[in-house]
């Protein structure tokens, strides 16, 4: 009782310890996986952000030089110095060509009063020609500072874009007007949107100017300053509003949830500044699902590892308890034996005959023990024979059935006084009897994983031997045999008896598969291709069931009600021993098995 109580206590302690270990491993592995996945997501976000920023920088650099170059155009200076319709028409066409060539939304020239004299969209109903943009920051900032950049909605088109402007001076340095190029980022936003990563660019005041989410445009990533609000209020057009804050905020490394539109922890955030602009590109890379999968996988692996270690430790503990129990029993037996020896020693002086009787009894019990041990060994041998009995019965059933058929045929032939036919049947019986011995020898060699020596074996000879065993069943079942004989003298690397056994097994399976099939046909053909010979056995039966097709060559797999599932396994190993391959080939109807062997040189 004490031993049982101690064992139960050990198991309770064992379970408690491993439960705590499992909890710790699951939590720790999940947290480590979360950290690694988050870091990986942040690295990927940083890489994507850097690529997006490089594309944006390239786009800005390409357009930023356009106003500077146009400001040196003598035609433009001539028009601004002395407006003339012919000069305006010339610049209209030049601006139109340049806008298409550099993919600018619009290029137009303003005089010193802010009135448009020439524009690339002069042909359109929304032409800027004649419109005054004196109120626009890109005009008065350029007139005052020489150049300006301003992101806003177009007053005519209503489309957002970056206005790049530069003042045009005459030779004495007197301001003549301003040249403006508007850049729209629709194509760039579409490319970014295709990546599936929300991206937005804020200007120096935190206002979103470029974004893959149109609802975010002109909203702010941080509260606007009072001065900026006053400037926006002074310059806003009719119907416009002060930008409202974005529905999220960032701390530079992780997204902080403020709106249900962007769940917390579901994105990795990366930011890159755009040099010489005061802009900053922000990219939100979806990471929540990947992190959740990584955490779940790590926890499952941690739990599985703990379970395996716990199982191994439990086995070791169980063995230790059993060893301790055996040691305790042995110690108790030793103590009892010593007590018995003491008692017997005391009795020995007066009961020598009794002691002799006990010695004889002990000898008899020892003999019984040895006899029982021998019987156990013999039982183990019988059990081993029982394991291969099914395979032996399956393999010798075909020649035994053929023997019975020939025996019946011999009896009928003797009744008809057909001694020649009877002798032929008896000769076949003698041959098939020898074949049973060959099959059992081959099965025993298969169980020992032995291989016989391969020689040059005639293909037609081996097939003839196999057909001899099943010819009676073919006739009995009314099965038509379509055979295409091999070329004369064609031989393969094999062992004749084993090759016959494989072909016989395939033919027997075909016969059984055709049971109940109208107009049953078995085709047997030989194909030579290069250094290999393929023997194909095809039937027009129902074919191999899909449930067993993938496990067809696995031991004890069969779709026959009384099948053992060993024939194809043994056949495959025999062919493999020849250096060949036995396989099930696709077939429109029925089943087609192919034996592929090396051609004998």
XYZ file of C-alpha atoms in Angstrom:
601
model
C 0.000 0.000 0.000
C 2.818 2.370 0.849
C 4.459 1.652 -2.535
C 1.194 2.322 -4.385
C 0.660 5.578 -2.451
C 4.229 6.669 -3.170
C 3.788 5.853 -6.885
C 0.525 7.841 -7.029
C 2.230 10.809 -5.339
C 5.052 10.681 -7.862
C 2.620 10.678 -10.765
C 0.691 13.621 -9.327
C 3.922 15.569 -8.889
C 5.002 14.509 -12.391
C 1.745 15.778 -13.912
C 1.841 19.086 -12.019
C 5.444 19.789 -13.036
C 4.832 19.057 -16.710
C 1.646 21.122 -16.777
C 3.608 24.091 -15.432
C 6.409 23.409 -17.936
C 3.884 23.195 -20.778
C 2.281 26.491 -19.777
C 5.688 28.176 -19.559
C 6.904 26.751 -22.882
C 3.688 27.648 -24.711
C 3.690 31.210 -23.381
C 7.419 31.709 -23.944
C 7.474 30.208 -27.437
C 4.422 32.244 -28.412
C 6.011 35.471 -27.178
C 9.319 34.725 -28.907
C 7.492 33.901 -32.130
C 5.457 37.094 -31.786
C 8.641 39.130 -31.345
C 10.384 37.475 -34.307
C 7.335 37.827 -36.546
C 6.897 41.472 -35.556
C 10.566 42.206 -36.258
C 10.318 40.423 -39.604
C 7.184 42.413 -40.489
C 8.903 45.650 -39.508
C 11.914 44.788 -41.674
C 9.649 44.023 -44.615
C 7.721 47.246 -44.014
C 10.980 49.230 -43.894
C 12.109 47.673 -47.175
C 8.789 48.399 -48.884
C 8.770 51.954 -47.490
C 12.279 52.586 -48.787
C 11.281 51.343 -52.252
C 8.149 53.522 -52.279
C 10.187 56.530 -51.109
C 12.783 55.962 -53.836
C 10.052 55.893 -56.488
C 8.527 59.112 -55.105
C 11.916 60.841 -54.981
C 12.549 59.852 -58.570
C 9.152 61.210 -59.632
C 9.735 64.524 -57.809
C 13.251 64.959 -59.164
C 11.985 64.367 -62.689
C 9.416 67.180 -62.436
C 11.264 69.594 -60.154
C 13.693 70.678 -62.874
C 10.906 71.456 -65.356
C 9.979 74.992 -64.059
C 13.667 75.889 -63.654
C 14.401 74.979 -67.299
C 11.296 76.699 -68.640
C 12.122 79.885 -66.705
C 15.154 80.253 -69.016
C 13.055 79.921 -72.185
C 13.384 83.178 -74.246
C 9.939 82.607 -75.798
C 8.403 82.598 -72.323
C 10.291 85.755 -71.309
C 9.178 87.432 -74.540
C 5.526 86.590 -73.909
C 5.632 87.816 -70.298
C 7.463 91.003 -71.319
C 5.055 91.850 -74.117
C 1.890 89.679 -74.380
C 1.060 88.755 -77.941
C -1.505 86.224 -79.274
C 0.970 84.633 -81.691
C 3.567 84.169 -78.943
C 0.882 82.775 -76.618
C -0.224 80.296 -79.314
C 3.392 79.159 -79.764
C 3.826 78.591 -76.036
C 0.444 76.846 -75.770
C 1.620 74.213 -78.247
C 5.050 73.974 -76.639
C 3.530 73.517 -73.150
C 1.054 70.957 -74.503
C 3.874 68.897 -76.033
C 6.026 69.145 -72.901
C 3.124 68.144 -70.615
C 2.525 64.986 -72.623
C 6.231 64.214 -72.853
C 6.997 64.578 -69.133
C 3.511 63.412 -68.026
C 2.719 66.635 -66.187
C -0.940 67.381 -65.418
C -0.561 71.003 -66.582
C 2.090 73.585 -67.484
C 1.079 77.253 -67.572
C 2.577 80.750 -67.396
C 1.289 83.578 -65.187
C 2.109 87.230 -65.750
C 3.174 89.585 -62.985
C -0.478 90.043 -61.952
C -1.145 86.294 -61.720
C -3.184 86.051 -64.941
C -2.620 82.968 -67.150
C -1.205 83.860 -70.580
C -0.430 80.327 -71.902
C -1.278 76.824 -70.737
C -0.877 73.223 -71.875
C -4.641 72.665 -71.536
C -5.537 75.569 -73.856
C -7.614 73.253 -76.046
C -9.832 72.004 -73.167
C -13.019 73.590 -71.835
C -11.232 73.789 -68.479
C -8.359 75.824 -69.975
C -6.450 78.001 -67.500
C -5.828 80.695 -70.138
C -7.235 84.011 -68.938
C -7.784 82.795 -65.336
C -6.175 84.651 -62.443
C -4.312 82.682 -59.792
C -2.960 85.630 -57.888
C -4.496 84.233 -54.678
C -2.640 80.880 -54.934
C 0.379 80.414 -52.626
C 2.496 78.964 -55.408
C 2.153 82.350 -57.209
C 2.894 84.871 -54.500
C 5.524 82.615 -52.811
C 7.363 82.262 -56.129
C 7.122 86.013 -56.814
C 8.536 86.688 -53.367
C 11.099 83.851 -52.984
C 11.912 82.916 -56.570
C 10.340 79.433 -56.398
C 7.632 77.563 -54.545
C 6.021 74.140 -54.105
C 2.402 73.824 -53.022
C 0.099 70.789 -52.818
C -3.598 71.530 -53.211
C -6.795 70.810 -55.117
C -7.099 72.412 -58.521
C -9.641 75.249 -58.515
C -10.873 74.203 -61.982
C -10.226 70.426 -62.173
C -10.802 69.696 -58.490
C -7.949 67.131 -58.681
C -5.137 67.123 -56.104
C -1.604 67.733 -57.217
C 1.756 69.329 -56.480
C 2.249 72.782 -57.983
C 5.940 73.536 -58.726
C 6.530 77.168 -59.662
C 9.474 79.433 -60.492
C 9.692 83.175 -61.039
C 10.706 84.396 -64.506
C 12.962 87.491 -64.503
C 14.198 89.675 -67.316
C 17.895 90.407 -67.862
C 17.816 93.221 -65.313
C 16.278 90.966 -62.681
C 12.812 92.496 -62.854
C 10.077 89.874 -62.202
C 8.037 89.189 -65.318
C 5.769 86.408 -64.017
C 5.710 82.793 -62.881
C 5.931 79.464 -64.724
C 3.952 76.643 -63.044
C 3.977 72.835 -63.523
C 1.306 70.737 -61.854
C 2.178 67.115 -61.028
C -0.526 64.563 -60.196
C 0.269 61.258 -58.528
C -2.666 59.084 -59.635
C -0.449 56.494 -61.361
C 1.957 56.364 -58.412
C -0.925 55.931 -55.948
C -2.375 53.155 -58.126
C 0.976 51.301 -58.115
C 1.239 51.614 -54.337
C -2.387 50.539 -53.894
C -1.726 47.358 -55.888
C 0.832 46.289 -53.278
C -1.958 46.007 -50.680
C -0.058 48.135 -48.152
C -1.782 51.385 -47.126
C 0.673 54.224 -47.835
C 0.409 57.972 -47.299
C 2.754 60.954 -47.581
C 2.502 63.947 -45.248
C 3.945 67.382 -45.837
C 5.908 69.414 -43.306
C 2.677 70.346 -41.477
C 1.500 66.728 -41.183
C -1.180 67.065 -43.876
C -1.671 63.993 -46.068
C -0.969 64.946 -49.682
C -0.476 61.561 -51.391
C -2.286 58.416 -50.228
C -3.562 55.042 -51.389
C -6.733 55.658 -49.321
C -8.580 58.594 -50.920
C -10.562 59.277 -47.704
C -7.326 60.213 -45.930
C -6.278 62.959 -48.356
C -5.915 66.420 -46.775
C -6.491 64.994 -43.312
C -3.732 65.325 -40.764
C -1.549 62.868 -38.906
C -1.267 65.336 -36.023
C -3.232 68.385 -34.845
C -2.718 71.472 -36.994
C -1.043 74.520 -35.501
C -3.132 77.665 -34.999
C -0.991 79.575 -37.508
C -1.512 76.902 -40.181
C -5.251 76.863 -39.550
C -5.361 80.630 -40.038
C -3.397 80.375 -43.286
C -5.607 77.561 -44.559
C -8.735 79.494 -43.634
C -7.407 82.542 -45.490
C -6.642 80.592 -48.668
C -9.376 77.918 -48.753
C -11.817 78.076 -51.652
C -15.560 78.011 -51.447
C -16.859 74.704 -50.123
C -13.475 73.470 -48.760
C -12.868 72.646 -45.124
C -9.970 72.553 -42.697
C -8.384 69.057 -42.882
C -9.497 66.819 -40.028
C -7.025 64.545 -38.211
C -6.437 61.073 -39.648
C -8.176 58.171 -37.840
C -4.815 56.913 -36.545
C -1.538 58.062 -35.060
C 1.922 56.519 -34.961
C 4.819 56.478 -32.559
C 7.316 55.682 -35.318
C 7.366 51.926 -34.764
C 3.849 50.618 -34.151
C 0.299 51.594 -34.988
C -1.848 52.901 -32.107
C -5.525 52.160 -32.549
C -7.809 55.191 -32.511
C -10.437 54.040 -35.067
C -12.069 50.700 -35.791
C -10.921 51.111 -39.412
C -7.393 50.094 -38.449
C -7.268 47.438 -35.674
C -4.417 47.838 -33.218
C -1.395 45.632 -33.753
C -2.478 44.561 -37.245
C 0.108 46.652 -39.136
C 3.831 47.268 -39.021
C 4.614 50.930 -39.673
C 7.665 52.246 -41.510
C 8.499 55.838 -42.386
C 11.026 57.439 -44.726
C 11.693 61.182 -45.152
C 11.686 62.648 -48.643
C 14.787 64.913 -48.836
C 14.468 68.601 -49.758
C 10.659 68.554 -49.456
C 9.834 68.244 -45.762
C 7.600 65.308 -46.741
C 7.502 61.955 -44.997
C 6.296 58.662 -46.482
C 4.479 56.288 -44.119
C 3.714 52.668 -44.994
C 1.398 50.306 -43.083
C 2.334 46.676 -43.776
C -0.352 44.145 -42.724
C 1.255 41.930 -40.085
C -1.427 40.862 -37.622
C -2.444 37.673 -39.414
C 1.167 36.596 -40.018
C 2.027 37.243 -36.362
C -1.022 35.286 -35.203
C -0.079 32.341 -37.429
C 3.522 32.407 -36.213
C 2.411 32.536 -32.568
C -0.095 29.712 -33.040
C 2.466 27.538 -34.831
C 5.135 28.193 -32.177
C 2.691 27.362 -29.408
C 1.611 24.145 -31.118
C 5.244 23.128 -31.652
C 6.069 24.016 -28.042
C 3.096 22.028 -26.762
C 4.008 19.076 -28.983
C 7.625 19.166 -27.825
C 6.567 19.266 -24.180
C 4.112 16.418 -24.781
C 6.832 14.275 -26.362
C 9.284 15.053 -23.570
C 6.604 14.376 -20.969
C 5.777 11.044 -22.618
C 9.458 10.072 -22.708
C 9.936 11.132 -19.100
C 6.788 9.229 -18.131
C 8.130 6.085 -19.751
C 11.417 6.456 -17.906
C 9.583 7.097 -14.623
C 7.379 4.068 -15.186
C 10.420 1.889 -15.871
C 12.101 3.225 -12.772
C 9.026 2.467 -10.649
C 8.845 -1.038 -12.055
C 12.546 -1.597 -11.424
C 12.133 -0.281 -7.887
C 9.092 -2.516 -7.372
C 11.043 -5.526 -8.627
C 13.933 -4.605 -6.353
C 11.542 -4.305 -3.403
C 9.991 -7.650 -4.239
C 13.451 -9.175 -4.562
C 14.468 -7.713 -1.207
C 11.318 -9.028 0.424
C 11.912 -12.397 -1.192
C 15.482 -12.367 0.085
C 14.360 -11.555 3.619
C 11.734 -14.245 3.458
C 14.284 -16.686 2.078
C 16.692 -15.951 4.904
C 13.906 -16.512 7.402
C 12.997 -19.756 5.735
C 16.660 -20.810 5.708
C 16.910 -20.096 9.397
C 13.809 -22.146 10.034
C 14.953 -24.940 7.788
C 18.412 -24.930 9.359
C 16.871 -25.380 12.771
C 14.774 -28.261 11.490
C 17.635 -29.805 9.482
C 19.213 -31.449 12.477
C 16.124 -33.524 13.147
C 14.429 -33.762 9.784
C 17.092 -34.745 7.237
C 14.567 -36.819 5.297
C 12.213 -33.865 5.010
C 15.060 -31.760 3.661
C 15.886 -34.381 1.055
C 12.251 -34.409 -0.007
C 12.281 -30.654 -0.371
C 15.469 -30.795 -2.448
C 13.810 -33.280 -4.794
C 10.729 -31.064 -4.990
C 12.884 -28.100 -5.864
C 14.558 -30.100 -8.634
C 11.165 -31.106 -10.024
C 9.970 -27.497 -10.012
C 13.158 -26.439 -11.809
C 12.535 -29.077 -14.452
C 8.961 -27.850 -14.865
C 10.265 -24.303 -15.246
C 12.627 -25.386 -18.021
C 9.820 -27.282 -19.744
C 7.558 -24.237 -19.602
C 10.335 -22.100 -21.050
C 10.760 -24.522 -23.974
C 7.010 -24.478 -24.597
C 7.013 -20.688 -24.653
C 9.814 -20.732 -27.216
C 7.864 -23.201 -29.333
C 4.711 -21.031 -29.039
C 6.681 -18.035 -30.208
C 7.825 -20.023 -33.262
C 4.221 -20.974 -34.043
C 3.147 -17.344 -33.720
C 5.840 -16.334 -36.195
C 4.677 -19.015 -38.630
C 1.129 -17.743 -38.174
C 2.165 -14.253 -39.271
C 3.360 -15.508 -42.673
C 0.696 -18.192 -43.078
C -1.707 -15.796 -44.859
C 0.956 -14.807 -47.395
C 1.904 -18.441 -48.046
C -1.752 -19.400 -48.519
C -2.297 -16.492 -50.919
C 0.710 -17.331 -53.078
C 0.241 -21.126 -53.265
C -3.539 -20.913 -53.780
C -3.059 -20.382 -57.536
C -0.885 -23.457 -58.262
C -3.006 -25.586 -55.899
C -6.135 -24.515 -57.777
C -4.397 -25.398 -61.047
C -3.359 -28.791 -59.602
C -6.961 -29.498 -58.705
C -8.090 -28.514 -62.208
C -5.513 -30.812 -63.830
C -6.431 -33.606 -61.421
C -10.092 -33.282 -62.422
C -9.033 -33.172 -66.047
C -6.919 -36.312 -65.579
C -9.842 -38.144 -64.009
C -12.123 -37.218 -66.915
C -9.431 -38.164 -69.431
C -8.918 -41.540 -67.768
C -12.648 -42.168 -67.936
C -12.428 -41.405 -71.670
C -9.397 -43.666 -72.045
C -7.354 -40.619 -73.026
C -4.107 -41.820 -71.500
C -2.029 -39.219 -73.341
C -4.145 -36.366 -71.984
C -4.151 -37.953 -68.520
C -0.359 -38.254 -68.549
C -0.077 -34.640 -69.709
C -2.338 -33.537 -66.847
C -0.357 -35.650 -64.378
C 2.878 -34.156 -65.709
C 1.408 -30.717 -65.193
C 0.395 -31.723 -61.665
C 3.973 -32.869 -61.002
C 5.319 -29.587 -62.345
C 2.827 -27.536 -60.347
C 3.663 -29.533 -57.210
C 7.277 -28.567 -57.680
C 6.111 -24.997 -58.246
C 4.436 -24.968 -54.801
C 7.812 -25.782 -53.293
C 9.418 -23.045 -55.384
C 6.788 -20.519 -54.233
C 7.265 -21.380 -50.550
C 11.042 -21.149 -50.980
C 10.646 -17.764 -52.663
C 8.332 -16.519 -49.902
C 10.804 -17.681 -47.262
C 13.609 -15.913 -49.149
C 11.408 -12.785 -49.339
C 10.835 -12.821 -45.572
C 14.634 -13.020 -45.046
C 15.087 -10.097 -47.448
C 17.336 -12.269 -49.620
C 17.901 -11.855 -53.342
C 18.524 -14.571 -55.882
C 21.015 -14.166 -58.700
C 19.556 -12.530 -61.814
C 20.246 -14.069 -65.208
C 19.093 -13.634 -68.780
C 15.487 -14.918 -68.825
C 13.435 -15.337 -71.979
C 10.375 -13.106 -71.754
C 8.018 -15.392 -73.711
C 9.168 -18.427 -71.739
C 8.351 -16.790 -68.409
C 4.964 -15.597 -69.686
C 4.184 -19.074 -71.084
C 4.862 -20.582 -67.668
C 2.525 -18.127 -65.958
C -0.220 -18.630 -68.560
C -0.002 -22.372 -68.022
C -1.268 -21.880 -64.450
C -4.208 -19.649 -65.335
C -5.228 -21.035 -68.729
C -7.928 -23.180 -67.121
C -9.400 -20.243 -65.173
C -9.378 -18.065 -68.282
C -11.373 -20.666 -70.170
C -13.662 -21.267 -67.211
C -14.508 -17.560 -66.877
C -14.890 -17.091 -70.628
C -12.081 -14.504 -70.636
C -10.534 -13.612 -73.980
C -6.735 -13.426 -73.861
C -5.140 -10.891 -76.202
C -1.419 -11.565 -76.247
C 1.244 -9.776 -78.224
C 4.315 -11.979 -78.152
C 7.794 -10.565 -77.674
C 10.442 -10.507 -80.343
C 12.219 -13.794 -80.791
C 15.066 -14.229 -78.333
C 14.123 -11.208 -76.204
C 15.465 -11.656 -72.654
C 15.515 -9.600 -69.461
C 17.633 -9.543 -66.310
C 15.572 -11.610 -63.837
C 15.099 -15.038 -62.273
C 12.635 -17.195 -64.174
C 10.570 -18.642 -61.319
C 10.177 -15.278 -59.654
C 9.277 -13.505 -62.895
C 6.645 -16.186 -63.616
C 5.328 -15.679 -60.090
C 4.862 -11.925 -60.678
C 3.166 -12.359 -64.058
C 0.979 -15.118 -62.597
C -0.068 -12.873 -59.710
C -1.058 -10.058 -62.071
C -3.015 -12.453 -64.326
C -4.787 -13.948 -61.314
C -5.738 -10.468 -60.076
C -7.075 -9.623 -63.532
C -9.199 -12.796 -63.588
C -10.686 -11.960 -60.190
C -11.330 -8.351 -61.231
C -13.287 -9.530 -64.316
C -15.761 -11.549 -62.303
C -19.238 -10.469 -63.467
C -17.921 -8.278 -66.321
C -19.570 -8.679 -69.722
C -17.152 -9.635 -72.541
C -14.098 -9.900 -70.245
C -10.709 -9.379 -71.891
C -7.151 -9.672 -70.575
C -4.385 -8.134 -72.678
C -0.760 -9.160 -72.266
C 1.874 -7.298 -74.241
C 5.624 -6.666 -74.336
C 7.265 -3.356 -75.286
C 10.972 -2.702 -75.846
C 12.238 0.845 -75.370
C 15.951 1.482 -75.298
C 17.594 -0.718 -72.686
C 14.346 -1.583 -70.903
C 11.562 -4.094 -71.513
C 8.024 -3.496 -70.212
C 5.495 -6.320 -69.715
C 1.917 -4.992 -69.382
C -1.098 -6.883 -68.056
C -4.376 -5.054 -68.742
C -8.010 -5.950 -68.049
C -11.312 -4.256 -68.877
C -12.727 -4.650 -65.373
C -13.854 -1.957 -62.943
C -10.274 -0.884 -62.193
C -8.610 -0.189 -58.854
C -10.832 1.518 -56.278
C -9.774 5.158 -55.617
C -9.742 4.455 -51.868
C -6.859 1.986 -52.208
C -5.038 3.331 -55.294
C -2.528 5.415 -53.313
C -1.867 2.540 -50.867
C -1.983 -0.261 -53.439
C 1.557 -1.498 -52.754
C 1.227 -1.244 -48.958
C 1.002 -4.570 -47.064
C -2.555 -5.754 -46.272
C -4.140 -3.188 -48.615
C -6.786 -4.722 -50.900
C -10.258 -4.032 -52.311
C -11.148 -7.738 -52.436
C -13.544 -9.033 -49.734
C -11.323 -12.078 -49.049
C -7.968 -10.652 -50.116
C -4.916 -10.434 -47.859
C -3.206 -7.536 -49.613
C 0.181 -9.302 -49.890
C 0.375 -10.396 -53.537
C 1.221 -7.020 -55.092
C 3.617 -6.187 -52.242
C 5.561 -9.415 -52.757
C 5.499 -8.979 -56.541
C 6.797 -5.428 -56.282
C 9.710 -6.499 -54.062
C 10.555 -9.356 -56.450
C 10.701 -6.970 -59.415
C 12.701 -4.462 -57.350
C 15.212 -7.229 -56.572
C 15.721 -7.557 -60.328
C 16.473 -3.831 -60.511
C 13.088 -3.167 -62.116
C 9.796 -1.549 -61.192
C 6.171 -2.723 -60.871
C 3.604 0.051 -61.183
C -0.072 0.795 -61.853
C -0.404 2.862 -65.032
C -3.329 5.148 -65.924
C -5.937 3.417 -68.061
C -9.215 4.546 -69.597
C -10.933 1.361 -68.426
C -9.954 -1.422 -66.083
C -6.486 -1.734 -64.574
C -3.081 -1.798 -66.279
C 0.008 -3.050 -64.448
C 3.489 -2.650 -65.948
C 6.624 -4.689 -65.137
C 9.669 -2.693 -66.215
C 12.961 -4.651 -66.367
C 16.436 -4.195 -67.767
C 17.036 -5.794 -71.123
C 19.618 -8.579 -71.062
C 22.586 -7.726 -73.266
